[in-house]
Short mmCIF file of C-alpha atoms in Angstrom, two decimals:
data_model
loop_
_atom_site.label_atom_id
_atom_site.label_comp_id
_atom_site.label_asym_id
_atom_site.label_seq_id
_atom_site.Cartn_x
_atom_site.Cartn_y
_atom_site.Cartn_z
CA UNK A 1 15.59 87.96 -10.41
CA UNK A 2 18.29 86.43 -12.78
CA UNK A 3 17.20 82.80 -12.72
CA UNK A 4 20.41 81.91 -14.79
CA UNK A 5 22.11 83.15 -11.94
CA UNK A 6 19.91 81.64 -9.40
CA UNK A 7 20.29 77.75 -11.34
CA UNK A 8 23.75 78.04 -11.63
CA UNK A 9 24.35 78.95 -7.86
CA UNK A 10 22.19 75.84 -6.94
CA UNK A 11 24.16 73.97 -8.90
CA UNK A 12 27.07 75.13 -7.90
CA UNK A 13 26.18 74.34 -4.41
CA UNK A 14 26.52 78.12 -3.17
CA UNK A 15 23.77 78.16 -0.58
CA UNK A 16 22.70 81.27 1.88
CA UNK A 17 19.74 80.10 4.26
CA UNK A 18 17.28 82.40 5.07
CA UNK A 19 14.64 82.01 8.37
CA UNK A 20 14.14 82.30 11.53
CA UNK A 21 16.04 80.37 14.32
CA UNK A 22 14.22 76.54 14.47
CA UNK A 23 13.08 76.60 11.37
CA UNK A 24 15.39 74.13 9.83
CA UNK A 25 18.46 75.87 8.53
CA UNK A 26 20.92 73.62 10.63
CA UNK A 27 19.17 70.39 9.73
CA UNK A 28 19.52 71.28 5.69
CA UNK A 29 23.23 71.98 6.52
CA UNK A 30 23.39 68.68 8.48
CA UNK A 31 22.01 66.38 5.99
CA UNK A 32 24.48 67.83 2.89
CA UNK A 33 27.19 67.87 5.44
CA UNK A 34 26.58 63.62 5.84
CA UNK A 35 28.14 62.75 2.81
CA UNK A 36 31.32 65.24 3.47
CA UNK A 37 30.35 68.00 0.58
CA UNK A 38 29.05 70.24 2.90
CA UNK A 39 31.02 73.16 4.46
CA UNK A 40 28.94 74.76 7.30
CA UNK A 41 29.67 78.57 7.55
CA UNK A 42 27.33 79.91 10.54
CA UNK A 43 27.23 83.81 10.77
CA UNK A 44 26.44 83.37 14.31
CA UNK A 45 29.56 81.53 15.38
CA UNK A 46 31.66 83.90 12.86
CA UNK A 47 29.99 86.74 15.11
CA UNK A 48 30.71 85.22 18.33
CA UNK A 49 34.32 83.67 17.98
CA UNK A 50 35.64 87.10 15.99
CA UNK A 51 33.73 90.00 15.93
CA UNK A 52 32.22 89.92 19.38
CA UNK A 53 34.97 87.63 20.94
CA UNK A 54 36.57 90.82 22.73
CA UNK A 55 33.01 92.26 23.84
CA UNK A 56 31.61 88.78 25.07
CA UNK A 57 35.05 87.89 27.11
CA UNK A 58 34.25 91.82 29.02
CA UNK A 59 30.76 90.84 29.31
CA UNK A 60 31.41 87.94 31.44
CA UNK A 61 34.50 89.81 33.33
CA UNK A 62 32.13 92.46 34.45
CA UNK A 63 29.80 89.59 35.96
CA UNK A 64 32.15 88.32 37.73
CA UNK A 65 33.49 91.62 39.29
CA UNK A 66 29.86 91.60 40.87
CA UNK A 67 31.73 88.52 43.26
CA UNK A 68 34.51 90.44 45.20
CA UNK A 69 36.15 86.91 45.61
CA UNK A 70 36.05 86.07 42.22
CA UNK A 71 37.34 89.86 41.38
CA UNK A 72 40.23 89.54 43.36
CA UNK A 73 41.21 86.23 41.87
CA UNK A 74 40.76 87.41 37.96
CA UNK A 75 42.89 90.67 38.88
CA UNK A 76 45.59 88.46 40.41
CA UNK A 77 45.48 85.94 37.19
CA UNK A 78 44.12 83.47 39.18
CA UNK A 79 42.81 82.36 36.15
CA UNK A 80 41.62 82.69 32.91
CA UNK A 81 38.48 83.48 31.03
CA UNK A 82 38.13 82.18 27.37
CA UNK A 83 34.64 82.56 25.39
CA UNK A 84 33.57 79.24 24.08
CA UNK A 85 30.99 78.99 20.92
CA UNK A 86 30.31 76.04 19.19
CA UNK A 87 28.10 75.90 16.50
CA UNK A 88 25.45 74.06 18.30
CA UNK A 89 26.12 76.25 21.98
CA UNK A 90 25.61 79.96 21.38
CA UNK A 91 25.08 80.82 24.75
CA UNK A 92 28.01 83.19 25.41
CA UNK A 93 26.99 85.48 22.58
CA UNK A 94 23.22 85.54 23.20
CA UNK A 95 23.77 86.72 27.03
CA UNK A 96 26.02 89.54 25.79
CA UNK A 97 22.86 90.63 24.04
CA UNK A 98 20.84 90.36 26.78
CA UNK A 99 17.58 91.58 27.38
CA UNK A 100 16.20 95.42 27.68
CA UNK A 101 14.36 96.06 31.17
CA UNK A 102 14.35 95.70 35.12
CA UNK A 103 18.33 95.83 35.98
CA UNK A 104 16.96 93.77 38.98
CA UNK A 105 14.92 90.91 37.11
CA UNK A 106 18.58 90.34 34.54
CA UNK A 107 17.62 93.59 32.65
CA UNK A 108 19.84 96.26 30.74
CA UNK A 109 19.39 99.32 30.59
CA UNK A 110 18.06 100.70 27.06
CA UNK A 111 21.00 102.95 26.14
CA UNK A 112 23.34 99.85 27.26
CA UNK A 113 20.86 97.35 25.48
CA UNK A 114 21.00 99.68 22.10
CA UNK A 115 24.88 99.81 22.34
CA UNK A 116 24.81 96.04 22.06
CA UNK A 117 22.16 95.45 19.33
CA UNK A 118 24.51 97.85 17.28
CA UNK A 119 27.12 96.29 17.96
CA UNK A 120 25.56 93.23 17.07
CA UNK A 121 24.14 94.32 13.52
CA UNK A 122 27.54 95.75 12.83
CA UNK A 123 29.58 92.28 13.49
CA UNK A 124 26.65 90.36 11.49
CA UNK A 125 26.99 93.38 8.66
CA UNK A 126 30.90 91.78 8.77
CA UNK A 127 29.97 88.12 9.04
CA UNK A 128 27.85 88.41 5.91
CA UNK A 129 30.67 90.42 4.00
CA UNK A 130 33.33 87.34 4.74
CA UNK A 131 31.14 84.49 2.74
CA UNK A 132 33.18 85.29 -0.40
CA UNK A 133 36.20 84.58 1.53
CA UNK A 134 35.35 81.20 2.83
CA UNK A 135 33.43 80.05 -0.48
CA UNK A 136 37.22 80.45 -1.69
CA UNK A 137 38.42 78.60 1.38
CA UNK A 138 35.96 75.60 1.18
CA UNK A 139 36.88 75.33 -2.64
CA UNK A 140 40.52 74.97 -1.80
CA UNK A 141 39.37 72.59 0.69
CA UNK A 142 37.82 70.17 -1.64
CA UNK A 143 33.95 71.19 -0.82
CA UNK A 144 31.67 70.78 -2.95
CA UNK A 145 28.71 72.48 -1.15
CA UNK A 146 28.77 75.94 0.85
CA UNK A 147 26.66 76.52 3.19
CA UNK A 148 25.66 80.15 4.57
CA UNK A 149 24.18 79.54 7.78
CA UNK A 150 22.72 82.90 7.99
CA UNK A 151 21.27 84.26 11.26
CA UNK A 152 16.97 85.39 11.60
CA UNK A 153 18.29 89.08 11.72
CA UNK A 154 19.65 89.12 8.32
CA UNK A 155 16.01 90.37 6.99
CA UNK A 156 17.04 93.33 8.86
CA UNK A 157 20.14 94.06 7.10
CA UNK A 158 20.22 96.77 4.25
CA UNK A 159 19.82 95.06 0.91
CA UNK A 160 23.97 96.11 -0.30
CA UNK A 161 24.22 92.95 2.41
CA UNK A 162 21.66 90.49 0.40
CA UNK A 163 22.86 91.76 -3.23
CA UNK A 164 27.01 90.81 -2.03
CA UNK A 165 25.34 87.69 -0.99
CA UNK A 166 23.45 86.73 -3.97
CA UNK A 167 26.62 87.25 -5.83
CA UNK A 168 28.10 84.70 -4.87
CA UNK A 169 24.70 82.40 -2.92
CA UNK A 170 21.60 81.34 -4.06
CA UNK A 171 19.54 82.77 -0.94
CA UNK A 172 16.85 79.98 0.33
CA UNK A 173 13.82 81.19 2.59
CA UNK A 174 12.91 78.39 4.63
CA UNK A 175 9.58 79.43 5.55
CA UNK A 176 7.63 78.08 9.02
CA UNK A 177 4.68 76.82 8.28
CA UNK A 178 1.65 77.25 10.41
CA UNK A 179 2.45 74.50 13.20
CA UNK A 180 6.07 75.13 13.00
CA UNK A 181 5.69 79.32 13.99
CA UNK A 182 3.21 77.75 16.64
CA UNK A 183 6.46 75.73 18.04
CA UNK A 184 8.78 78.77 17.29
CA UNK A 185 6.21 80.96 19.34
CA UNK A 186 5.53 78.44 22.29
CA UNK A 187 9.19 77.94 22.32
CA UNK A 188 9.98 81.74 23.06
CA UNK A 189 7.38 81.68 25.68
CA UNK A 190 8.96 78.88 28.04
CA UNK A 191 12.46 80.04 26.52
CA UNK A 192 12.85 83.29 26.18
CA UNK A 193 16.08 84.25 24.62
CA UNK A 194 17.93 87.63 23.50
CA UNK A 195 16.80 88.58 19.73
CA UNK A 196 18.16 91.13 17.94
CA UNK A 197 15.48 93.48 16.90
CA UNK A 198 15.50 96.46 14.51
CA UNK A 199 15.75 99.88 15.80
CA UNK A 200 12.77 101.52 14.58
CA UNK A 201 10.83 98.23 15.40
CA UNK A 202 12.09 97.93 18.59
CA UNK A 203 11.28 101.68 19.77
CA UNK A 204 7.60 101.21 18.21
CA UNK A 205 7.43 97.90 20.07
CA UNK A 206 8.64 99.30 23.61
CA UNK A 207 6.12 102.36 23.24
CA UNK A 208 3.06 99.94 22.86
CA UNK A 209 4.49 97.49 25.52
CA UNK A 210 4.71 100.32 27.96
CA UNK A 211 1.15 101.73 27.20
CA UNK A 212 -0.35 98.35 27.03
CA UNK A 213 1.05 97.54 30.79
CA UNK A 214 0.57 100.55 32.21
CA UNK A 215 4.35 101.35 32.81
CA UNK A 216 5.84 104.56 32.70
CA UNK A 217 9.89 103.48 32.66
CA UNK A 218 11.27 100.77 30.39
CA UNK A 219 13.39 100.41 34.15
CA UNK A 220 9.75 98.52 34.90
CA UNK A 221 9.43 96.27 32.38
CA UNK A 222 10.36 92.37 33.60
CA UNK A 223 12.75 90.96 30.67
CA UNK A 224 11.48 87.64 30.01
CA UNK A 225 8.01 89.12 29.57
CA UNK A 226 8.91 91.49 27.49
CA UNK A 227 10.39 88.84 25.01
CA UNK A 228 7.45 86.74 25.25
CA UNK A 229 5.31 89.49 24.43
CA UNK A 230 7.16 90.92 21.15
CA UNK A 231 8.57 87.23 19.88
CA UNK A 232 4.82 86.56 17.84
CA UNK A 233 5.41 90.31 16.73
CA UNK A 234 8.62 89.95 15.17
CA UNK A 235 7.57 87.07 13.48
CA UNK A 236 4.94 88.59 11.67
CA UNK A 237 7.43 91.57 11.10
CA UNK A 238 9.96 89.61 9.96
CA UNK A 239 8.28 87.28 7.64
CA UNK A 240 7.41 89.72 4.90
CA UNK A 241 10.96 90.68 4.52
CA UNK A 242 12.34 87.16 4.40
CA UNK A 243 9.82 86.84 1.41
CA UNK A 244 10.57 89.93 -0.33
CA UNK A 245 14.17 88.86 -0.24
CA UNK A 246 13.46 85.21 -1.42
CA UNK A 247 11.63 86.47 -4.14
CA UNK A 248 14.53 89.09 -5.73
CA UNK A 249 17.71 86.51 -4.89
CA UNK A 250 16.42 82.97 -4.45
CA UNK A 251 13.54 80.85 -3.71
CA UNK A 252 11.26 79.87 -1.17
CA UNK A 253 10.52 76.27 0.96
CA UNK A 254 8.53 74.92 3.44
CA UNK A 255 9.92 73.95 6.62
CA UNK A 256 7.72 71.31 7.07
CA UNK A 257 8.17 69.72 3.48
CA UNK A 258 12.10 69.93 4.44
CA UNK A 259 12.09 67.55 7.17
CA UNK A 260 10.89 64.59 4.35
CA UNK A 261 14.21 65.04 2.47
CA UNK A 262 16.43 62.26 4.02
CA UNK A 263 19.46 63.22 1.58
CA UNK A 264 21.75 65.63 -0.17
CA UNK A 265 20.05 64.47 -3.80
CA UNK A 266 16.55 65.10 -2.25
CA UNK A 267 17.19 68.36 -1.06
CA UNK A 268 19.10 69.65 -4.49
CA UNK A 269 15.93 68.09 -6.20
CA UNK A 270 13.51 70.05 -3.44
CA UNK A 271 14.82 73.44 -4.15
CA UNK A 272 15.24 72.90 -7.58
CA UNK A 273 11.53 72.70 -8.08
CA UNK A 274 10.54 75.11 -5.86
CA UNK A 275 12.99 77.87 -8.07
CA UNK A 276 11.45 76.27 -11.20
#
């Protein structure tokens, strides 16, 4: 790694964070953002209020056309649908994602479930291609931080996507420490939500899944369970790249030694040392 590079985009203030979701990434952002230097750019809201707008608004159409009262009133512009995503209420864009499995048990089907994910990697691939543009935005704005938001899937990315990053960001792995995956992990049990997964990963996954339940159809396999199972697996997949990107382009902290910082100075001063 070019640590020249890497100290001058921490001092510039030229941030892309790098984890999985919970792990802290929002709360950094947050606590630079209290003393109005901080400009927030979260790849997840980019993806859901532009490149998946269009695909999330038919998503939620084609729901409703499953209530022929409803139905008639959207065709008749009885009103209006309008996809809302905050950057603290992702909701719309994680049920257009959805879950692969039973159709009856709020399942999609896996060619449907594929379409999506690729549709998914391709808007974050475009998310992640746009920081340049809004570090020049924020500057003409007066910030004096940037702050790439990054999504969990961005390990997954090919590395063209980290090196444009690192160009302009100092990438920072914000790594889950031992009780914090144990949260991460306990949280995707009661709450399992849509993940993007990698292909390859996700094929290899859905072969042992099958075999290990006894299942012939991924038709059979009940959603929710199904992200239960693989959530600890992705993890572990995961974490290797997140490292392996932390240690070419930036620098890796604990998500547990985060939470102490109470300030913008004590985080600079955190991630400082942990580059030194």
């Amino acid at each position: 790694m070019n640590y020249a590079k890497a100290y001058k985009l921490l001092l510039r203030g030229h941030w892309t964070l790098l984890g999985m979701s919970g792990v802290g990434k929002t709360h950094l952002a947050k606590l630079l953002g209290t003393q109005g230097k901080c400009y927030h750019y979260s790849g997840d809201y980019r993806i859901g209020t532009k490149y998946l707008n269009d695909a999330i608004v038919d998503n939620i159409k084609q729901k409703i056309s499953q209530n022929d009262d409803l139905a008639k009133l959207l065709d008749n512009n009885a009103f209006s649908i309008k996809n809302h995503v905050t950057l603290d209420n992702l909701s719309s864009a994680s049920d257009f994602l959805g879950k692969v499995g039973n159709p009856e048990q709020g399942g999609l089907p896996i060619d449907e479930f594929c379409r999506r994910q690729l549709l998914h990697r391709e808007a974050e691939i475009k998310a992640m291609q746009d920081v340049p543009k809004f570090i020049e935005k924020s500057q003409a704005q007066g910030y004096s931080h940037f702050i790439n938001d990054a999504g969990g899937s961005l390990c997954e990315l090919d590395d063209e996507v980290h090196k444009t990053l690192f160009k302009h960001t100092l990438i920072i792995y914000i790594k889950a420490n031992e009780a914090n995956e144990s949260t991460l992990i306990e949280r995707a049990q009661t709450h399992p939500k849509p993940l993007y997964y990698q292909a390859d990963f996700l094929k290899q996954q859905l072969d042992i899944y099958l075999q290990e339940n006894h299942l012939i159809y991924i038709a059979q396999i009940d959603p929710n369970a199904f992200v239960r199972w693989i959530f600890p697996r992705l993890l572990k997949h995961r974490k290797p790249k997140y490292a392996a990107i932390a240690n070419q382009y930036g620098c890796t902290i604990d998500s547990q030694d985060l939470y102490q910082c109470q300030n913008a100075d004590d985080i600079i001063k955190f991630i400082s040392e942990a580059l030194h």
